[in-house]
mmCIF file of C-alpha atoms and ligand atoms in Angstrom:
data_model
loop_
_atom_site.group_PDB
_atom_site.id
_atom_site.type_symbol
_atom_site.label_atom_id
_atom_site.label_comp_id
_atom_site.label_asym_id
_atom_site.label_seq_id
_atom_site.Cartn_x
_atom_site.Cartn_y
_atom_site.Cartn_z
ATOM 1 C CA UNK A 17 22.504 -12.200 -8.533
ATOM 2 C CA UNK A 18 19.731 -9.781 -7.604
ATOM 3 C CA UNK A 19 16.830 -12.172 -8.096
ATOM 4 C CA UNK A 20 16.411 -13.253 -4.483
ATOM 5 C CA UNK A 21 13.313 -11.994 -2.910
ATOM 6 C CA UNK A 22 13.964 -13.699 0.474
ATOM 7 C CA UNK A 23 15.312 -10.361 1.832
ATOM 8 C CA UNK A 24 18.159 -12.052 3.443
ATOM 9 C CA UNK A 25 21.419 -10.005 2.625
ATOM 10 C CA UNK A 26 23.890 -12.222 0.973
ATOM 11 C CA UNK A 27 27.322 -11.632 -0.503
ATOM 12 C CA UNK A 28 25.687 -12.381 -4.024
ATOM 13 C CA UNK A 29 23.458 -9.399 -3.472
ATOM 14 C CA UNK A 30 26.357 -6.943 -2.864
ATOM 15 C CA UNK A 31 27.398 -5.304 -6.044
ATOM 16 C CA UNK A 32 28.374 -1.891 -7.495
ATOM 17 C CA UNK A 33 25.432 0.556 -7.216
ATOM 18 C CA UNK A 34 24.263 3.390 -9.478
ATOM 19 C CA UNK A 35 25.220 6.946 -8.644
ATOM 20 C CA UNK A 36 22.205 8.224 -10.470
ATOM 21 C CA UNK A 37 18.690 6.907 -11.347
ATOM 22 C CA UNK A 38 15.579 8.251 -13.108
ATOM 23 C CA UNK A 39 12.058 7.426 -12.010
ATOM 24 C CA UNK A 40 9.640 7.407 -14.969
ATOM 25 C CA UNK A 41 6.261 7.590 -13.461
ATOM 26 C CA UNK A 42 3.164 6.979 -15.638
ATOM 27 C CA UNK A 43 -0.345 7.617 -14.211
ATOM 28 C CA UNK A 44 -1.982 7.147 -17.775
ATOM 29 C CA UNK A 45 -3.340 3.761 -16.780
ATOM 30 C CA UNK A 46 -7.025 3.898 -15.817
ATOM 31 C CA UNK A 47 -6.385 5.981 -12.776
ATOM 32 C CA UNK A 48 -7.482 8.872 -10.727
ATOM 33 C CA UNK A 49 -4.020 10.070 -10.012
ATOM 34 C CA UNK A 50 -4.881 9.507 -6.202
ATOM 35 C CA UNK A 51 -1.673 7.597 -5.668
ATOM 36 C CA UNK A 52 0.389 10.526 -6.557
ATOM 37 C CA UNK A 53 -1.635 12.873 -4.516
ATOM 38 C CA UNK A 54 -1.308 10.481 -1.553
ATOM 39 C CA UNK A 55 2.429 10.177 -2.083
ATOM 40 C CA UNK A 56 2.833 13.981 -1.384
ATOM 41 C CA UNK A 57 1.716 13.363 2.285
ATOM 42 C CA UNK A 58 4.594 11.204 3.115
ATOM 43 C CA UNK A 59 7.185 12.400 5.484
ATOM 44 C CA UNK A 60 9.303 9.293 6.313
ATOM 45 C CA UNK A 61 10.763 9.831 4.080
ATOM 46 C CA UNK A 62 9.167 12.584 2.008
ATOM 47 C CA UNK A 63 9.521 12.499 -1.767
ATOM 48 C CA UNK A 64 10.954 15.998 -1.585
ATOM 49 C CA UNK A 65 13.816 14.522 0.684
ATOM 50 C CA UNK A 66 14.537 11.887 -1.924
ATOM 51 C CA UNK A 67 14.677 14.164 -4.975
ATOM 52 C CA UNK A 68 16.651 16.821 -3.073
ATOM 53 C CA UNK A 69 19.353 14.127 -2.121
ATOM 54 C CA UNK A 70 18.766 14.646 1.647
ATOM 55 C CA UNK A 71 18.693 10.793 2.327
ATOM 56 C CA UNK A 72 22.175 9.404 2.830
ATOM 57 C CA UNK A 73 23.361 6.651 0.703
ATOM 58 C CA UNK A 74 20.665 7.014 -2.113
ATOM 59 C CA UNK A 75 21.568 7.505 -5.741
ATOM 60 C CA UNK A 76 20.812 10.898 -7.185
ATOM 61 C CA UNK A 77 17.120 10.655 -8.142
ATOM 62 C CA UNK A 78 15.456 12.302 -11.153
ATOM 63 C CA UNK A 79 11.645 12.155 -10.609
ATOM 64 C CA UNK A 80 9.379 12.499 -13.760
ATOM 65 C CA UNK A 81 5.760 12.536 -12.606
ATOM 66 C CA UNK A 82 2.976 14.408 -14.539
ATOM 67 C CA UNK A 83 1.292 15.803 -11.491
ATOM 68 C CA UNK A 84 4.582 16.831 -9.789
ATOM 69 C CA UNK A 85 6.341 18.012 -12.907
ATOM 70 C CA UNK A 86 7.810 21.414 -12.957
ATOM 71 C CA UNK A 87 7.701 21.425 -16.708
ATOM 72 C CA UNK A 88 4.837 22.908 -18.734
ATOM 73 C CA UNK A 89 3.966 19.435 -20.120
ATOM 74 C CA UNK A 90 4.038 18.526 -23.718
ATOM 75 C CA UNK A 91 7.158 17.397 -25.523
ATOM 76 C CA UNK A 92 9.371 18.913 -22.653
ATOM 77 C CA UNK A 93 7.728 16.632 -20.231
ATOM 78 C CA UNK A 94 7.697 13.589 -22.424
ATOM 79 C CA UNK A 95 11.343 13.784 -23.557
ATOM 80 C CA UNK A 96 12.761 11.428 -20.887
ATOM 81 C CA UNK A 97 10.127 8.886 -21.687
ATOM 82 C CA UNK A 98 10.772 9.028 -25.341
ATOM 83 C CA UNK A 99 14.484 8.775 -24.806
ATOM 84 C CA UNK A 100 13.953 5.826 -22.569
ATOM 85 C CA UNK A 101 11.637 4.093 -25.146
ATOM 86 C CA UNK A 102 14.281 4.457 -27.808
ATOM 87 C CA UNK A 103 16.902 2.877 -25.422
ATOM 88 C CA UNK A 104 18.731 6.256 -24.973
ATOM 89 C CA UNK A 105 17.972 6.815 -21.448
ATOM 90 C CA UNK A 106 21.151 8.531 -19.828
ATOM 91 C CA UNK A 107 20.514 6.621 -16.392
ATOM 92 C CA UNK A 108 19.017 3.380 -15.437
ATOM 93 C CA UNK A 109 15.435 3.857 -14.561
ATOM 94 C CA UNK A 110 12.435 2.712 -12.384
ATOM 95 C CA UNK A 111 9.333 2.638 -14.096
ATOM 96 C CA UNK A 112 6.357 3.385 -11.824
ATOM 97 C CA UNK A 113 2.910 2.749 -13.139
ATOM 98 C CA UNK A 114 -0.318 4.082 -11.559
ATOM 99 C CA UNK A 115 -3.635 2.934 -12.751
ATOM 100 C CA UNK A 116 -4.803 -0.341 -14.265
ATOM 101 C CA UNK A 117 -3.937 -1.658 -17.855
ATOM 102 C CA UNK A 118 -6.841 -1.811 -20.188
ATOM 103 C CA UNK A 119 -7.088 -4.699 -22.758
ATOM 104 C CA UNK A 120 -6.327 -2.853 -25.924
ATOM 105 C CA UNK A 121 -6.872 -5.933 -27.864
ATOM 106 C CA UNK A 122 -10.524 -6.020 -27.246
ATOM 107 C CA UNK A 123 -11.048 -2.749 -29.152
ATOM 108 C CA UNK A 124 -12.149 -3.384 -32.715
ATOM 109 C CA UNK A 125 -10.662 -1.040 -35.015
ATOM 110 C CA UNK A 126 -8.564 2.125 -34.200
ATOM 111 C CA UNK A 127 -10.022 3.166 -30.724
ATOM 112 C CA UNK A 128 -7.869 3.283 -27.690
ATOM 113 C CA UNK A 129 -8.505 3.289 -23.907
ATOM 114 C CA UNK A 130 -5.593 5.417 -22.680
ATOM 115 C CA UNK A 131 -3.082 7.988 -24.198
ATOM 116 C CA UNK A 132 0.186 9.290 -23.204
ATOM 117 C CA UNK A 133 1.607 11.635 -25.899
ATOM 118 C CA UNK A 134 1.259 11.071 -29.558
ATOM 119 C CA UNK A 135 3.089 9.133 -32.163
ATOM 120 C CA UNK A 136 5.364 11.877 -33.713
ATOM 121 C CA UNK A 137 4.829 10.449 -37.177
ATOM 122 C CA UNK A 138 1.308 9.677 -37.411
ATOM 123 C CA UNK A 139 -0.005 12.026 -34.683
ATOM 124 C CA UNK A 140 -2.051 9.024 -33.276
ATOM 125 C CA UNK A 141 -2.264 8.788 -29.496
ATOM 126 C CA UNK A 142 0.243 6.382 -27.888
ATOM 127 C CA UNK A 143 -1.488 4.037 -25.444
ATOM 128 C CA UNK A 144 -0.180 3.022 -21.964
ATOM 129 C CA UNK A 145 0.146 -0.530 -23.527
ATOM 130 C CA UNK A 146 2.520 0.850 -26.222
ATOM 131 C CA UNK A 147 4.684 2.546 -23.452
ATOM 132 C CA UNK A 148 4.644 -0.560 -21.332
ATOM 133 C CA UNK A 149 5.806 -2.712 -24.266
ATOM 134 C CA UNK A 150 8.607 -0.357 -24.906
ATOM 135 C CA UNK A 151 9.607 0.662 -21.496
ATOM 136 C CA UNK A 152 9.147 -2.311 -19.301
ATOM 137 C CA UNK A 153 11.762 -4.494 -21.045
ATOM 138 C CA UNK A 154 14.367 -1.716 -20.460
ATOM 139 C CA UNK A 155 13.444 -0.851 -16.907
ATOM 140 C CA UNK A 156 15.850 -1.519 -14.088
ATOM 141 C CA UNK A 157 12.886 -2.016 -11.726
ATOM 142 C CA UNK A 158 9.181 -1.732 -12.283
ATOM 143 C CA UNK A 159 6.951 -0.559 -9.396
ATOM 144 C CA UNK A 160 3.009 -0.668 -9.362
ATOM 145 C CA UNK A 161 1.679 2.148 -7.270
ATOM 146 C CA UNK A 162 -1.929 1.531 -6.008
ATOM 147 C CA UNK A 163 -4.390 -1.195 -6.274
ATOM 148 C CA UNK A 164 -5.468 -0.345 -9.829
ATOM 149 C CA UNK A 165 -1.784 -0.806 -11.127
ATOM 150 C CA UNK A 166 -1.150 -3.910 -8.908
ATOM 151 C CA UNK A 167 -4.247 -5.849 -9.360
ATOM 152 C CA UNK A 168 -6.739 -4.079 -11.541
ATOM 153 C CA UNK A 169 -8.716 -2.308 -8.716
ATOM 154 C CA UNK A 170 -12.043 -0.385 -9.395
ATOM 155 C CA UNK A 171 -11.728 -0.399 -13.096
ATOM 156 C CA UNK A 172 -11.339 -4.196 -13.344
ATOM 157 C CA UNK A 173 -14.471 -4.954 -11.501
ATOM 158 C CA UNK A 174 -17.109 -7.324 -12.996
ATOM 159 C CA UNK A 175 -19.015 -6.006 -15.995
ATOM 160 C CA UNK A 176 -16.252 -3.402 -16.809
ATOM 161 C CA UNK A 177 -15.946 -2.657 -20.550
ATOM 162 C CA UNK A 178 -12.168 -2.237 -20.807
ATOM 163 C CA UNK A 179 -10.846 -5.628 -19.777
ATOM 164 C CA UNK A 180 -8.761 -3.743 -17.284
ATOM 165 C CA UNK A 181 -6.053 -5.656 -15.305
ATOM 166 C CA UNK A 182 -3.065 -5.182 -13.171
ATOM 167 C CA UNK A 183 0.599 -4.795 -14.215
ATOM 168 C CA UNK A 184 1.505 -8.343 -13.461
ATOM 169 C CA UNK A 185 -1.414 -9.624 -15.420
ATOM 170 C CA UNK A 186 -0.079 -7.667 -18.230
ATOM 171 C CA UNK A 187 3.627 -8.269 -18.111
ATOM 172 C CA UNK A 188 3.412 -11.664 -16.553
ATOM 173 C CA UNK A 189 3.733 -12.709 -12.822
ATOM 174 C CA UNK A 190 7.130 -14.036 -13.387
ATOM 175 C CA UNK A 191 8.233 -10.898 -15.070
ATOM 176 C CA UNK A 192 11.743 -9.802 -14.112
ATOM 177 C CA UNK A 193 13.313 -6.226 -14.799
ATOM 178 C CA UNK A 194 16.653 -5.735 -16.146
ATOM 179 C CA UNK A 195 17.827 -5.338 -12.536
ATOM 180 C CA UNK A 196 16.582 -8.815 -11.843
ATOM 181 C CA UNK A 197 13.628 -7.632 -9.775
ATOM 182 C CA UNK A 198 10.038 -8.949 -10.009
ATOM 183 C CA UNK A 199 7.450 -6.266 -10.315
ATOM 184 C CA UNK A 200 7.127 -4.540 -6.763
ATOM 185 C CA UNK A 201 3.447 -4.074 -5.935
ATOM 186 C CA UNK A 202 2.470 -1.439 -3.334
ATOM 187 C CA UNK A 203 -1.486 -1.741 -3.252
ATOM 188 C CA UNK A 204 -3.938 0.467 -1.501
ATOM 189 C CA UNK A 205 -6.607 2.751 -2.960
ATOM 190 C CA UNK A 206 -4.672 4.915 -2.583
ATOM 191 C CA UNK A 207 -1.303 3.970 -1.476
ATOM 192 C CA UNK A 208 -0.640 4.707 2.240
ATOM 193 C CA UNK A 209 2.056 7.423 1.711
ATOM 194 C CA UNK A 210 4.759 5.988 3.711
ATOM 195 C CA UNK A 211 4.118 2.533 2.532
ATOM 196 C CA UNK A 212 5.013 3.568 -0.836
ATOM 197 C CA UNK A 213 7.953 5.825 0.055
ATOM 198 C CA UNK A 214 9.438 3.106 2.288
ATOM 199 C CA UNK A 215 9.240 0.602 -0.495
ATOM 200 C CA UNK A 216 10.740 3.063 -3.108
ATOM 201 C CA UNK A 217 13.576 3.954 -0.699
ATOM 202 C CA UNK A 218 14.325 0.243 -0.232
ATOM 203 C CA UNK A 219 14.468 -0.191 -3.967
ATOM 204 C CA UNK A 220 16.702 2.924 -4.256
ATOM 205 C CA UNK A 221 19.053 1.463 -1.529
ATOM 206 C CA UNK A 222 19.252 -1.641 -3.614
ATOM 207 C CA UNK A 223 19.960 0.469 -6.662
ATOM 208 C CA UNK A 224 22.882 2.067 -4.725
ATOM 209 C CA UNK A 225 24.181 -1.553 -4.082
ATOM 210 C CA UNK A 226 23.635 -0.966 -0.210
ATOM 211 C CA UNK A 227 20.588 -3.297 0.284
ATOM 212 C CA UNK A 228 19.179 -6.685 -0.842
ATOM 213 C CA UNK A 229 16.135 -6.688 -3.080
ATOM 214 C CA UNK A 230 13.025 -5.926 -1.063
ATOM 215 C CA UNK A 231 11.273 -9.221 0.320
ATOM 216 C CA UNK A 232 7.932 -9.691 -1.428
ATOM 217 C CA UNK A 233 5.100 -12.002 -0.716
ATOM 218 C CA UNK A 234 3.299 -14.204 -3.273
ATOM 219 C CA UNK A 235 1.203 -11.126 -4.553
ATOM 220 C CA UNK A 236 4.410 -9.359 -4.962
ATOM 221 C CA UNK A 237 3.666 -7.171 -1.935
ATOM 222 C CA UNK A 238 6.368 -5.819 0.516
ATOM 223 C CA UNK A 239 6.314 -8.547 3.269
ATOM 224 C CA UNK A 240 7.068 -6.235 6.092
ATOM 225 C CA UNK A 241 4.146 -3.952 5.257
ATOM 226 C CA UNK A 242 1.478 -6.404 4.213
ATOM 227 C CA UNK A 243 2.189 -9.451 6.353
ATOM 228 C CA UNK A 244 -0.408 -8.700 8.979
ATOM 229 C CA UNK A 245 -4.067 -8.153 8.884
ATOM 230 C CA UNK A 246 -5.960 -4.918 9.612
ATOM 231 C CA UNK A 247 -7.649 -6.666 12.526
ATOM 232 C CA UNK A 248 -4.209 -7.422 14.061
ATOM 233 C CA UNK A 249 -3.338 -3.765 14.306
ATOM 234 C CA UNK A 250 -6.858 -2.422 14.915
ATOM 235 C CA UNK A 251 -7.617 0.029 17.838
ATOM 236 C CA UNK A 252 -10.904 -1.748 18.225
ATOM 237 C CA UNK A 253 -9.610 -5.283 18.463
ATOM 238 C CA UNK A 254 -10.323 -5.253 22.188
ATOM 239 C CA UNK A 255 -14.050 -4.790 21.564
ATOM 240 C CA UNK A 256 -14.174 -7.752 19.172
ATOM 241 C CA UNK A 257 -12.421 -9.921 21.660
ATOM 242 C CA UNK A 258 -15.042 -8.949 24.080
ATOM 243 C CA UNK A 259 -17.848 -9.534 21.673
ATOM 244 C CA UNK A 260 -18.882 -5.774 21.709
ATOM 245 C CA UNK A 261 -20.066 -4.776 18.349
ATOM 246 C CA UNK A 262 -21.309 -1.488 16.729
ATOM 247 C CA UNK A 263 -24.661 -1.628 15.264
ATOM 248 C CA UNK A 264 -24.291 1.859 13.730
ATOM 249 C CA UNK A 265 -21.395 3.976 12.468
ATOM 250 C CA UNK A 266 -21.369 6.445 15.273
ATOM 251 C CA UNK A 267 -19.757 4.035 17.735
ATOM 252 C CA UNK A 268 -16.273 3.341 19.074
ATOM 253 C CA UNK A 269 -16.850 -0.412 19.058
ATOM 254 C CA UNK A 270 -15.820 -3.071 16.554
ATOM 255 C CA UNK A 271 -17.414 -2.652 13.207
ATOM 256 C CA UNK A 272 -17.525 -6.323 11.885
ATOM 257 C CA UNK A 273 -21.305 -6.238 12.028
ATOM 258 C CA UNK A 274 -21.465 -3.111 9.929
ATOM 259 C CA UNK A 275 -19.194 -4.277 7.177
ATOM 260 C CA UNK A 276 -15.589 -4.413 8.306
ATOM 261 C CA UNK A 277 -13.390 -6.967 6.517
ATOM 262 C CA UNK A 278 -10.366 -6.191 8.653
ATOM 263 C CA UNK A 279 -9.905 -9.851 10.132
ATOM 264 C CA UNK A 280 -8.967 -11.194 6.579
ATOM 265 C CA UNK A 281 -7.302 -8.105 4.886
ATOM 266 C CA UNK A 282 -3.535 -7.629 4.734
ATOM 267 C CA UNK A 283 -2.931 -3.948 5.444
ATOM 268 C CA UNK A 284 -0.974 -1.997 8.173
ATOM 269 C CA UNK A 285 -2.950 1.212 7.917
ATOM 270 C CA UNK A 286 -4.642 0.977 11.388
ATOM 271 C CA UNK A 287 -1.114 0.643 12.850
ATOM 272 C CA UNK A 288 0.550 3.243 10.733
ATOM 273 C CA UNK A 289 -2.284 5.775 10.436
ATOM 274 C CA UNK A 290 -2.908 7.673 7.146
ATOM 275 C CA UNK A 291 -0.856 11.043 7.437
ATOM 276 C CA UNK A 292 1.711 11.630 10.226
ATOM 277 C CA UNK A 293 0.330 8.723 12.144
ATOM 278 C CA UNK A 294 -3.237 10.008 12.403
ATOM 279 C CA UNK A 295 -6.138 8.138 11.001
ATOM 280 C CA UNK A 296 -6.115 4.417 9.789
ATOM 281 C CA UNK A 297 -9.552 3.362 8.532
ATOM 282 C CA UNK A 298 -11.353 1.267 11.225
ATOM 283 C CA UNK A 299 -9.588 3.203 14.095
ATOM 284 C CA UNK A 300 -11.430 6.249 13.176
ATOM 285 C CA UNK A 301 -14.746 4.795 12.188
ATOM 286 C CA UNK A 302 -14.256 3.562 8.613
ATOM 287 C CA UNK A 303 -14.944 -0.085 7.723
ATOM 288 C CA UNK A 304 -12.142 -1.890 6.091
ATOM 289 C CA UNK A 305 -13.290 -2.509 2.463
ATOM 290 C CA UNK A 306 -10.196 -4.487 1.509
ATOM 291 C CA UNK A 307 -8.797 -1.952 -0.744
ATOM 292 C CA UNK A 308 -5.276 -3.497 -0.692
ATOM 293 C CA UNK A 309 -6.431 -6.907 -1.946
ATOM 294 C CA UNK A 310 -6.282 -8.617 -5.235
ATOM 295 C CA UNK A 311 -10.065 -9.384 -4.925
ATOM 296 C CA UNK A 312 -10.919 -5.705 -4.404
ATOM 297 C CA UNK A 313 -13.544 -4.585 -4.968
ATOM 298 C CA UNK A 314 -15.923 -7.461 -6.160
ATOM 299 C CA UNK A 315 -15.027 -9.792 -3.231
ATOM 300 C CA UNK A 316 -15.918 -7.096 -0.658
ATOM 301 C CA UNK A 317 -19.144 -5.795 -2.119
ATOM 302 C CA UNK A 318 -21.741 -4.757 -1.117
ATOM 303 C CA UNK A 319 -19.313 -2.791 1.091
ATOM 304 C CA UNK A 320 -21.912 -1.971 4.014
ATOM 305 C CA UNK A 321 -23.087 -5.561 4.412
ATOM 306 C CA UNK A 322 -21.624 -7.754 7.156
ATOM 307 C CA UNK A 323 -18.841 -9.722 5.514
ATOM 308 C CA UNK A 324 -20.027 -13.170 4.150
ATOM 309 C CA UNK A 325 -18.704 -15.847 6.425
ATOM 310 C CA UNK A 326 -17.927 -13.023 8.895
ATOM 311 C CA UNK A 327 -20.655 -13.871 11.302
ATOM 312 C CA UNK A 328 -19.249 -17.242 12.384
ATOM 313 C CA UNK A 329 -16.304 -15.866 14.400
ATOM 314 C CA UNK A 330 -18.184 -12.979 15.990
ATOM 315 C CA UNK A 331 -21.002 -15.471 16.828
ATOM 316 C CA UNK A 332 -18.458 -17.761 18.624
ATOM 317 C CA UNK A 333 -16.759 -14.784 20.325
ATOM 318 C CA UNK A 334 -20.078 -13.353 21.517
ATOM 319 C CA UNK A 335 -20.578 -15.886 24.446
ATOM 320 C CA UNK A 336 -16.928 -15.950 25.223
ATOM 321 C CA UNK A 337 -16.590 -12.202 24.907
ATOM 322 C CA UNK A 338 -19.629 -11.812 27.358
ATOM 323 C CA UNK A 339 -18.031 -13.864 30.086
ATOM 324 C CA UNK A 340 -14.569 -12.280 29.493
ATOM 325 C CA UNK A 341 -16.313 -8.707 29.687
ATOM 326 C CA UNK A 342 -18.043 -9.478 32.879
ATOM 327 C CA UNK A 343 -14.838 -10.875 34.407
ATOM 328 C CA UNK A 344 -12.939 -7.876 33.165
ATOM 329 C CA UNK A 345 -15.526 -5.538 34.624
ATOM 330 C CA UNK A 346 -14.876 -7.137 38.041
ATOM 331 C CA UNK A 347 -11.196 -6.874 37.585
ATOM 332 C CA UNK A 348 -11.453 -3.404 36.393
ATOM 333 C CA UNK A 349 -13.306 -2.449 39.603
ATOM 334 C CA UNK A 350 -10.650 -4.083 41.672
ATOM 335 C CA UNK A 351 -7.772 -2.303 40.070
ATOM 336 C CA UNK A 352 -9.700 0.920 40.114
ATOM 337 C CA UNK A 353 -9.591 0.666 43.963
ATOM 338 C CA UNK A 354 -6.711 1.987 46.152
ATOM 339 C CA UNK A 355 -5.323 -0.597 48.584
ATOM 340 C CA UNK A 356 -6.825 -0.538 51.927
ATOM 341 C CA UNK A 357 -3.788 0.329 53.984
ATOM 342 C CA UNK A 358 -3.740 3.975 52.767
ATOM 343 C CA UNK A 359 -5.619 5.696 55.410
ATOM 344 C CA UNK A 360 -5.091 8.198 58.244
ATOM 345 C CA UNK A 361 -5.029 7.209 62.045
ATOM 346 C CA UNK A 362 -2.425 5.966 64.362
ATOM 347 C CA UNK A 363 -2.401 2.387 63.028
ATOM 348 C CA UNK A 364 0.020 1.316 60.429
ATOM 349 C CA UNK A 365 -1.656 -1.527 58.332
ATOM 350 C CA UNK A 366 0.745 -1.677 55.374
ATOM 351 C CA UNK A 367 2.184 -5.055 56.474
ATOM 352 C CA UNK A 368 5.569 -3.379 57.428
ATOM 353 C CA UNK A 369 7.525 -5.709 59.689
ATOM 354 C CA UNK A 370 10.599 -4.128 61.172
HETATM 355 FE FE1 LIG B 19 -7.169 6.000 -7.963
HETATM 356 FE FE2 LIG B 19 -7.346 3.981 -6.165
HETATM 357 FE FE3 LIG B 19 -6.833 3.399 -8.601
HETATM 358 FE FE4 LIG B 19 -4.923 4.601 -7.292
HETATM 359 S S1 LIG B 19 -5.628 2.702 -6.846
HETATM 360 S S2 LIG B 19 -5.489 5.149 -9.248
HETATM 361 S S3 LIG B 19 -6.222 5.885 -5.930
HETATM 362 S S4 LIG B 19 -8.701 4.355 -7.888
HETATM 363 FE FE1 LIG B 20 -11.337 -6.076 13.553
HETATM 364 FE FE2 LIG B 20 -12.798 -4.400 11.938
HETATM 365 FE FE3 LIG B 20 -13.515 -4.962 14.387
HETATM 366 FE FE4 LIG B 20 -11.119 -3.507 13.975
HETATM 367 S S1 LIG B 20 -13.266 -2.838 13.493
HETATM 368 S S2 LIG B 20 -11.451 -5.132 15.429
HETATM 369 S S3 LIG B 20 -10.485 -4.567 11.987
HETATM 370 S S4 LIG B 20 -13.437 -6.237 12.682
HETATM 371 FE FE1 LIG B 21 -8.017 -0.250 2.651
HETATM 372 FE FE2 LIG B 21 -8.881 -1.603 4.769
HETATM 373 FE FE3 LIG B 21 -6.326 -0.844 4.662
HETATM 374 FE FE4 LIG B 21 -8.346 1.011 4.928
HETATM 375 S S1 LIG B 21 -7.801 -0.676 6.500
HETATM 376 S S2 LIG B 21 -6.438 1.261 3.580
HETATM 377 S S3 LIG B 21 -9.823 0.054 3.648
HETATM 378 S S4 LIG B 21 -7.215 -2.395 3.248
#
């Protein structure tokens, strides 16, 4: 049984692992390829370390990704995807989807929103939807990379013409892969590099038979990455507590009045940083626009306005924060003074009692 998402290792989760596994990555959803690009910045672990077999205990990993492919493209690149669609994949595979899924049913006639290779008989483009219909039922695990693939993201905002949706909206929120896993969602626009690599590595250890399935929340996000809010990890939270708010962007203070949604957004980026621990939106002056969230972007727009309903808690914190700030100022002066017994002269005033 590998269907548990509780994350608690149990005897039932222990089983024979795979020595080799393929990753079939498709970014032909409505996508900007930004998640693949972001992924290349990871170093704990780096994707290179995973594909070179430098991480102890993982299966041998064959990565197929358009942007990172050493092939010249065309049929050579498509071969493993075609084999998998025919059910002739030599190894179990993890299907990674980047980009949102258009609603192909709302096109009248022969049009298409996406294409990934052509049908070899008719020469017509094969849509992402076609690939999903053929690959998802055969995949050992299915992973959504980025907010477009997880929940729809930018392309799925109100007024869009494509009917775009996230992977779970397309395959079903109760979808289970052949490995018994739900869809694993790693949102972010783009993914924080290590968030994705850590999740992928957990899935690979599970494939090796060495770890339970990754624990996921109700939105299928890894619990250990998305269980806390931006606010809880923000460098500027001290300013918030003291009711000290930025009125413009060129300020080190809390940015809630200039549009930061951090208090209600699940994301670890302020704690983790973006690359090699550096950055992390509000830490470096970027308001949190909720890019990891299922409601992104509509719920958080217009981005530069103060969050709706976000004025109550800053309003309440304002008088409290002002008092705290004053008291802290007094304490700060006290702790910035040396004790009075450190002086020259013949008298010892340290309180020494022989
Ligand atoms: Fe690009 Fe963001 Fe969509 Fe990823 S989630 S494909 S980075 S728009
Ligand atoms: Fe919270 Fe945003 Fe202020 Fe940081 S900048 S303390 S996340 S409201
Ligand atoms: Fe996105 Fe906010 Fe996290 Fe930045 S802090 S990555 S804007 S959710």
